[in-house]
C-alpha positions in Angstrom: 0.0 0.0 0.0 3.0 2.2 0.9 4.8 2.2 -2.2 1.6 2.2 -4.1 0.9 5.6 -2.4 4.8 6.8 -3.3 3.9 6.2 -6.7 0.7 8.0 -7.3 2.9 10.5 -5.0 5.6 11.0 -7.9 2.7 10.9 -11.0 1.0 13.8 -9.4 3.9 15.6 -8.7 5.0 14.9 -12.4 1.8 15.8 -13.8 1.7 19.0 -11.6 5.5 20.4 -12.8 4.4 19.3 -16.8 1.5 21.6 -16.2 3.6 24.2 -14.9 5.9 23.4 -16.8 3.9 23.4 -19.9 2.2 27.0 -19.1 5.3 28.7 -18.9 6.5 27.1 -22.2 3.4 28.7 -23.6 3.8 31.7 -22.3 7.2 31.8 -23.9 5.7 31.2 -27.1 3.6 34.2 -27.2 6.6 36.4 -26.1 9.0 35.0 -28.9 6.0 35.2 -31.5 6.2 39.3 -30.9 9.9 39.1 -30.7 11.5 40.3 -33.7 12.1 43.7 -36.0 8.3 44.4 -36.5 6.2 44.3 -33.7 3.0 43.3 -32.9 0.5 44.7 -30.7 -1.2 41.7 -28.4 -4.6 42.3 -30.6 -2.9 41.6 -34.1 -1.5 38.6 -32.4 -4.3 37.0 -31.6 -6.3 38.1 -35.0 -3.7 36.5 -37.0 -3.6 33.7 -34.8 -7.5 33.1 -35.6 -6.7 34.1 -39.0 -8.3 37.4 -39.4 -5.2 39.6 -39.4 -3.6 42.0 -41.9 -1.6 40.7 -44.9 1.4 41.9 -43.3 1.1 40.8 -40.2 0.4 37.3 -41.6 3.3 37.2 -43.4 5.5 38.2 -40.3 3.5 35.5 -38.2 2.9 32.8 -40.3 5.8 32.7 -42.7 8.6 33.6 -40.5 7.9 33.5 -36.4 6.0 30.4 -36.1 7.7 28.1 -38.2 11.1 29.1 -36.4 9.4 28.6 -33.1 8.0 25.3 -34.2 11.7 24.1 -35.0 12.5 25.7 -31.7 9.8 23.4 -30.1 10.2 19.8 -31.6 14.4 20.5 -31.3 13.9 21.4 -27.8 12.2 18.1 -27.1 14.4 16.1 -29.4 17.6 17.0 -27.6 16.5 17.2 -24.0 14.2 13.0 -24.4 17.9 11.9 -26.5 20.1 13.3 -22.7 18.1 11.8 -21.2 19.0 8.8 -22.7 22.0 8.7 -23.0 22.8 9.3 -19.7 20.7 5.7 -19.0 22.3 4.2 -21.2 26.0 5.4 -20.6 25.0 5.7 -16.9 26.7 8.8 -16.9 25.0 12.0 -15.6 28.0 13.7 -17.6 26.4 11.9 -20.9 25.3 14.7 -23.8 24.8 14.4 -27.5 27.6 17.4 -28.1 29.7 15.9 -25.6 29.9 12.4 -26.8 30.7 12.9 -30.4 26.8 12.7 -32.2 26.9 16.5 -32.8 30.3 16.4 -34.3 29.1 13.4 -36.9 25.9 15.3 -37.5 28.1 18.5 -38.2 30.1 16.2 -40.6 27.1 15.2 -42.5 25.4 18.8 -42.6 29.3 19.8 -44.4 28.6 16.6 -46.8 25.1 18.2 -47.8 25.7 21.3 -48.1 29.2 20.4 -50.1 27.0 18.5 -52.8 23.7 20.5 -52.9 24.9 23.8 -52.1 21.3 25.1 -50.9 19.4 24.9 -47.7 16.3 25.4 -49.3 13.2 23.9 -51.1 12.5 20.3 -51.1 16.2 19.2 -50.9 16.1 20.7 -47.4 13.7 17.6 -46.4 16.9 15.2 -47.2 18.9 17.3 -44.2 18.3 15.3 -41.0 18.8 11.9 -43.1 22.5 13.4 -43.7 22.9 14.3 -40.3 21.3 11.0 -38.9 24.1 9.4 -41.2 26.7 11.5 -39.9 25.7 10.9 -36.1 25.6 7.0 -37.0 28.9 6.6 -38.4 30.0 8.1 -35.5 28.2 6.1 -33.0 29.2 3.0 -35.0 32.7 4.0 -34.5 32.0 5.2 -30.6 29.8 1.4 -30.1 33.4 -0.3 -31.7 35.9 1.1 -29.9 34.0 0.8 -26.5 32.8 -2.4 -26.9 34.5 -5.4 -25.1 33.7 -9.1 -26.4 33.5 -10.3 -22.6 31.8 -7.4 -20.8 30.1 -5.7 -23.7 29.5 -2.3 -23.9 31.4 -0.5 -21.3 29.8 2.9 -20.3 32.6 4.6 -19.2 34.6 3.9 -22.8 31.5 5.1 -24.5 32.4 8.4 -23.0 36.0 8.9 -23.6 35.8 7.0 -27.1 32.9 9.7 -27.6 35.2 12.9 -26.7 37.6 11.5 -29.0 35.3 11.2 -31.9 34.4 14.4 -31.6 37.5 16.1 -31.7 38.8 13.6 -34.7 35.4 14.3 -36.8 35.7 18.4 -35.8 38.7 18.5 -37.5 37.3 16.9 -40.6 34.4 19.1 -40.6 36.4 22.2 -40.4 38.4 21.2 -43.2 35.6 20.7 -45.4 34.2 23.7 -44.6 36.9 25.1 -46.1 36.6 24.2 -49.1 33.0 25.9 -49.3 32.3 28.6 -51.1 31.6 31.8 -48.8 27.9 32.1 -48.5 27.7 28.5 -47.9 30.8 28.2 -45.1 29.1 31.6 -43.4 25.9 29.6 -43.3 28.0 26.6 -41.8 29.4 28.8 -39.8 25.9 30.2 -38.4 25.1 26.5 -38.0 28.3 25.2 -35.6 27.4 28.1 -33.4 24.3 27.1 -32.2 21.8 29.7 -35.1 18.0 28.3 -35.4 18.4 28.5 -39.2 15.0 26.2 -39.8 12.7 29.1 -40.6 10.4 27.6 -43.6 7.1 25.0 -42.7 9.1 22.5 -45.1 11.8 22.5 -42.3 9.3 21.8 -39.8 8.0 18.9 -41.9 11.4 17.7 -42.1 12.0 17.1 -38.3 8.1 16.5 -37.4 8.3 12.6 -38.3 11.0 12.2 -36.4 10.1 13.4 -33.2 6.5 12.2 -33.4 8.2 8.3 -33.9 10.9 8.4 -31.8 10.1 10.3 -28.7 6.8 7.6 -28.5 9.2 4.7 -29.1 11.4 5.7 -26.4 8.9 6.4 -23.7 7.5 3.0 -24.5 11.0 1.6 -23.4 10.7 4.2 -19.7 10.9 0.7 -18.2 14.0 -0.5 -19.6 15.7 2.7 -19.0 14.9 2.4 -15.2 16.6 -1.0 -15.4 20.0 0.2 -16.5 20.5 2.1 -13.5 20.7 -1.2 -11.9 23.1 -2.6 -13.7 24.4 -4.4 -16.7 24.1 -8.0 -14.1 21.2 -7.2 -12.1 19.4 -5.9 -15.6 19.9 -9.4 -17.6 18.8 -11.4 -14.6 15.5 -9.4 -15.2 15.5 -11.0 -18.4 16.4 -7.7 -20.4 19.0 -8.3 -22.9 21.2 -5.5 -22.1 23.3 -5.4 -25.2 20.4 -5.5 -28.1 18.4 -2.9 -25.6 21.2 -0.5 -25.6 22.2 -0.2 -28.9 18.4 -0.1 -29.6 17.9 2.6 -27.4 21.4 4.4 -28.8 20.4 4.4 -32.3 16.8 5.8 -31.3 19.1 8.8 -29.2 21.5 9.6 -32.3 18.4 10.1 -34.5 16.9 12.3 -32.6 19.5 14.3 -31.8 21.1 14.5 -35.0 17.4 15.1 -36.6 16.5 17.9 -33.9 20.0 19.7 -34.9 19.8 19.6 -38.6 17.5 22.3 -38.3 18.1 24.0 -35.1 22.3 24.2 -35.2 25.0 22.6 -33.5 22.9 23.6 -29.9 24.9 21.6 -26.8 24.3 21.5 -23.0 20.2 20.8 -23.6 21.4 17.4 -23.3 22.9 17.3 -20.4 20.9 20.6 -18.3 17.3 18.9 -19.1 18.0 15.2 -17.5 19.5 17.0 -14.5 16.4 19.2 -13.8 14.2 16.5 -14.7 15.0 14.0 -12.0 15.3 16.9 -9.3 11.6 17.9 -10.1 10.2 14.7 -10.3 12.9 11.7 -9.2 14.3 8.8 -11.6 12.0 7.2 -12.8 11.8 8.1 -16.9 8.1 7.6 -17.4 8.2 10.9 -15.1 11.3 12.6 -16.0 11.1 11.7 -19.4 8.0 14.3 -20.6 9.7 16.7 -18.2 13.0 16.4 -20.2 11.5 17.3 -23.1 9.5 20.3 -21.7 12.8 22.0 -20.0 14.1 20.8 -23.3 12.1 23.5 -25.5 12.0 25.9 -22.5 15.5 26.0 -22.5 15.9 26.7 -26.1 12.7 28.7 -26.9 13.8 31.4 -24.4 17.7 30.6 -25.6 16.2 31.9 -29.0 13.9 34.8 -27.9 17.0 36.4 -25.9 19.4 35.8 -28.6 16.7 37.9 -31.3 15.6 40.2 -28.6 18.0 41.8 -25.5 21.0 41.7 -28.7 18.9 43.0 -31.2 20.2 43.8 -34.2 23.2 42.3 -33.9 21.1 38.6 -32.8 22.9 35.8 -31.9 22.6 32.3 -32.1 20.8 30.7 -29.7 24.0 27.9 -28.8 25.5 30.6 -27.8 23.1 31.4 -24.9 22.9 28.0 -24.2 26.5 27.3 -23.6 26.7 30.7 -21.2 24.6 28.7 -18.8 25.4 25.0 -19.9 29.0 25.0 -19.6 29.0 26.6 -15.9 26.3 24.0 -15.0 29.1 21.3 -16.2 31.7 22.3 -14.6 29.5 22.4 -11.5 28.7 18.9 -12.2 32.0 17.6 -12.9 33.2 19.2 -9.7 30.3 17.7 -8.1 31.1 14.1 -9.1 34.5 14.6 -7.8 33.3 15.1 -4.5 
């Protein structure tokens, strides 16, 4: 009866923070809508919204603000649901998709796309996140390789340091390529690597929409298994859980995501690794909690990320990775101190 209580305990204090959560999110929203070079009043706003606005303002809205925020939105959830696990399944609460290579490899595939097509626009734009998935996979194969060991499988502390070393080796390839680009397309790469939301157009929304509607599902299906792996790789296949297939199932599932949620927001790190932390503070461990919350702080984090970039530096915006990392690299260091402890 006890831990039936605990239980209902932790769902309605989930449910509780998602709502708050959620409202603030919205509220966020409508800020960053009537964020920007022309303004809004709050009435034009809501006419457009309901469809009865001005030509102009349309345009403004429809054309421009919303799709950006939309990106904003499913990236948000994308990269704070693919921290989270990663940190399961590395068992690592240092774990982050910039941090253990998959942002590198997607960088690398973004440089192979842009090399060959030499526009980020129209329908080609749709065949983005498969070159980024690719890049983020080779990686990962290469990461999954090297940290593997044929008697005690794959070791989570190698997937780290294999990962760091992945993404300093696949950098470096990137930045040569880039390069080679001419220089609208490297300043647009350039815009990218530092973190800009360059995903402005509904086709790029359609572009990262299947991805995040499939996978995010998927992996809160498998809650469950990501619970067990905080157990242990023993303990977890005495459950009957095969550790190894689960793992790389639930790795493959992380790199798409994260690579599809950059290819259209930039080279954004730290969500990753902030949104997992916050997540299990609010509402404990357990993922079919934390897991929703993730993805809320997720596009709280980078929705606001965006609106102050466009906003308190206006003209002169600046990408949104940028804010990001002013309060995600502090928030590592305080971790990695932390774990030192």
């Amino acid at each position: 009866m006890a831990r039936s209580f605990t239980n209902m305990e932790r769902s309605k204090r989930a449910w509780c923070t998602g709502i708050v959560l959620l409202t603030g999110a919205l509220v966020l929203i409508v800020v960053s809508l009537n964020t920007g070079t022309v303004r809004l009043s709050t009435q034009e706003l809501w006419h457009t919204l309901l469809g009865s606005g001005t030509p102009d303002s349309k345009i403004v809205l429809l054309e421009y603000r919303l799709p950006r925020i939309a990106i904003t939105v499913l990236a948000g959830i994308g990269l704070g649901v693919a921290g989270s696990v990663l940190q399961a399944v590395s068992r690592n609460s240092l774990a982050d998709p910039g941090i253990v290579g998959l942002h590198a490899g997607a960088a690398f595939g973004l440089i192979v796309f842009v090399s060959f097509f030499r526009t980020m626009e129209g329908p080609s734009s749709l065949l983005i996140p498969l070159f980024t998935f690719v890049g983020g996979t080779a990686i990962a194969l290469l990461i999954f390789i090297l940290a593997y060991d044929r008697y005690k499988g794959l070791m989570p502390i190698r997937l780290i340091l294999v990962g760091i070393a992945m993404e300093a080796g696949f950098s470096a390839a990137t930045l040569f390529l880039s390069l080679k680009l001419d220089p609208d397309t490297y300043a647009f790469a350039a815009r990218w690597l530092a973190g800009s939301v360059w995903g402005r157009d509904w086709i790029n929304v359609a572009a990262l929409l299947p991805w995040i509607v499939v996978l995010v599902p998927y992996i809160y299906s498998r809650s469950r298994t990501l619970d067990i792996f905080a157990l242990g790789d023993d303990i977890a296949t005495g459950m009957g859980n095969s550790v190894t297939l689960s793992r790389i199932g639930l790795l493959a599932a992380a790199v798409a995501l994260s690579c599809a949620s950059v290819s259209m927001a930039g080279g954004i790190g730290f969500i990753g690794l902030i949104a997992p932390h916050i997540a299990r503070r609010l509402v404990g461990p357990m993922h079919r909690h934390n897991l929703p919350i993730s993805a809320l702080i997720g596009t709280t984090i980078l929705v606001a990320s965006d609106t102050i970039g466009r906003s308190i530096f206006h003209p002169n915006a600046i990408p949104a990775g940028i804010v990001v990392a002013g309060v995600g690299a502090p928030f590592f260091l305080y971790l990695l101190l932390k774990s030192k402890s």
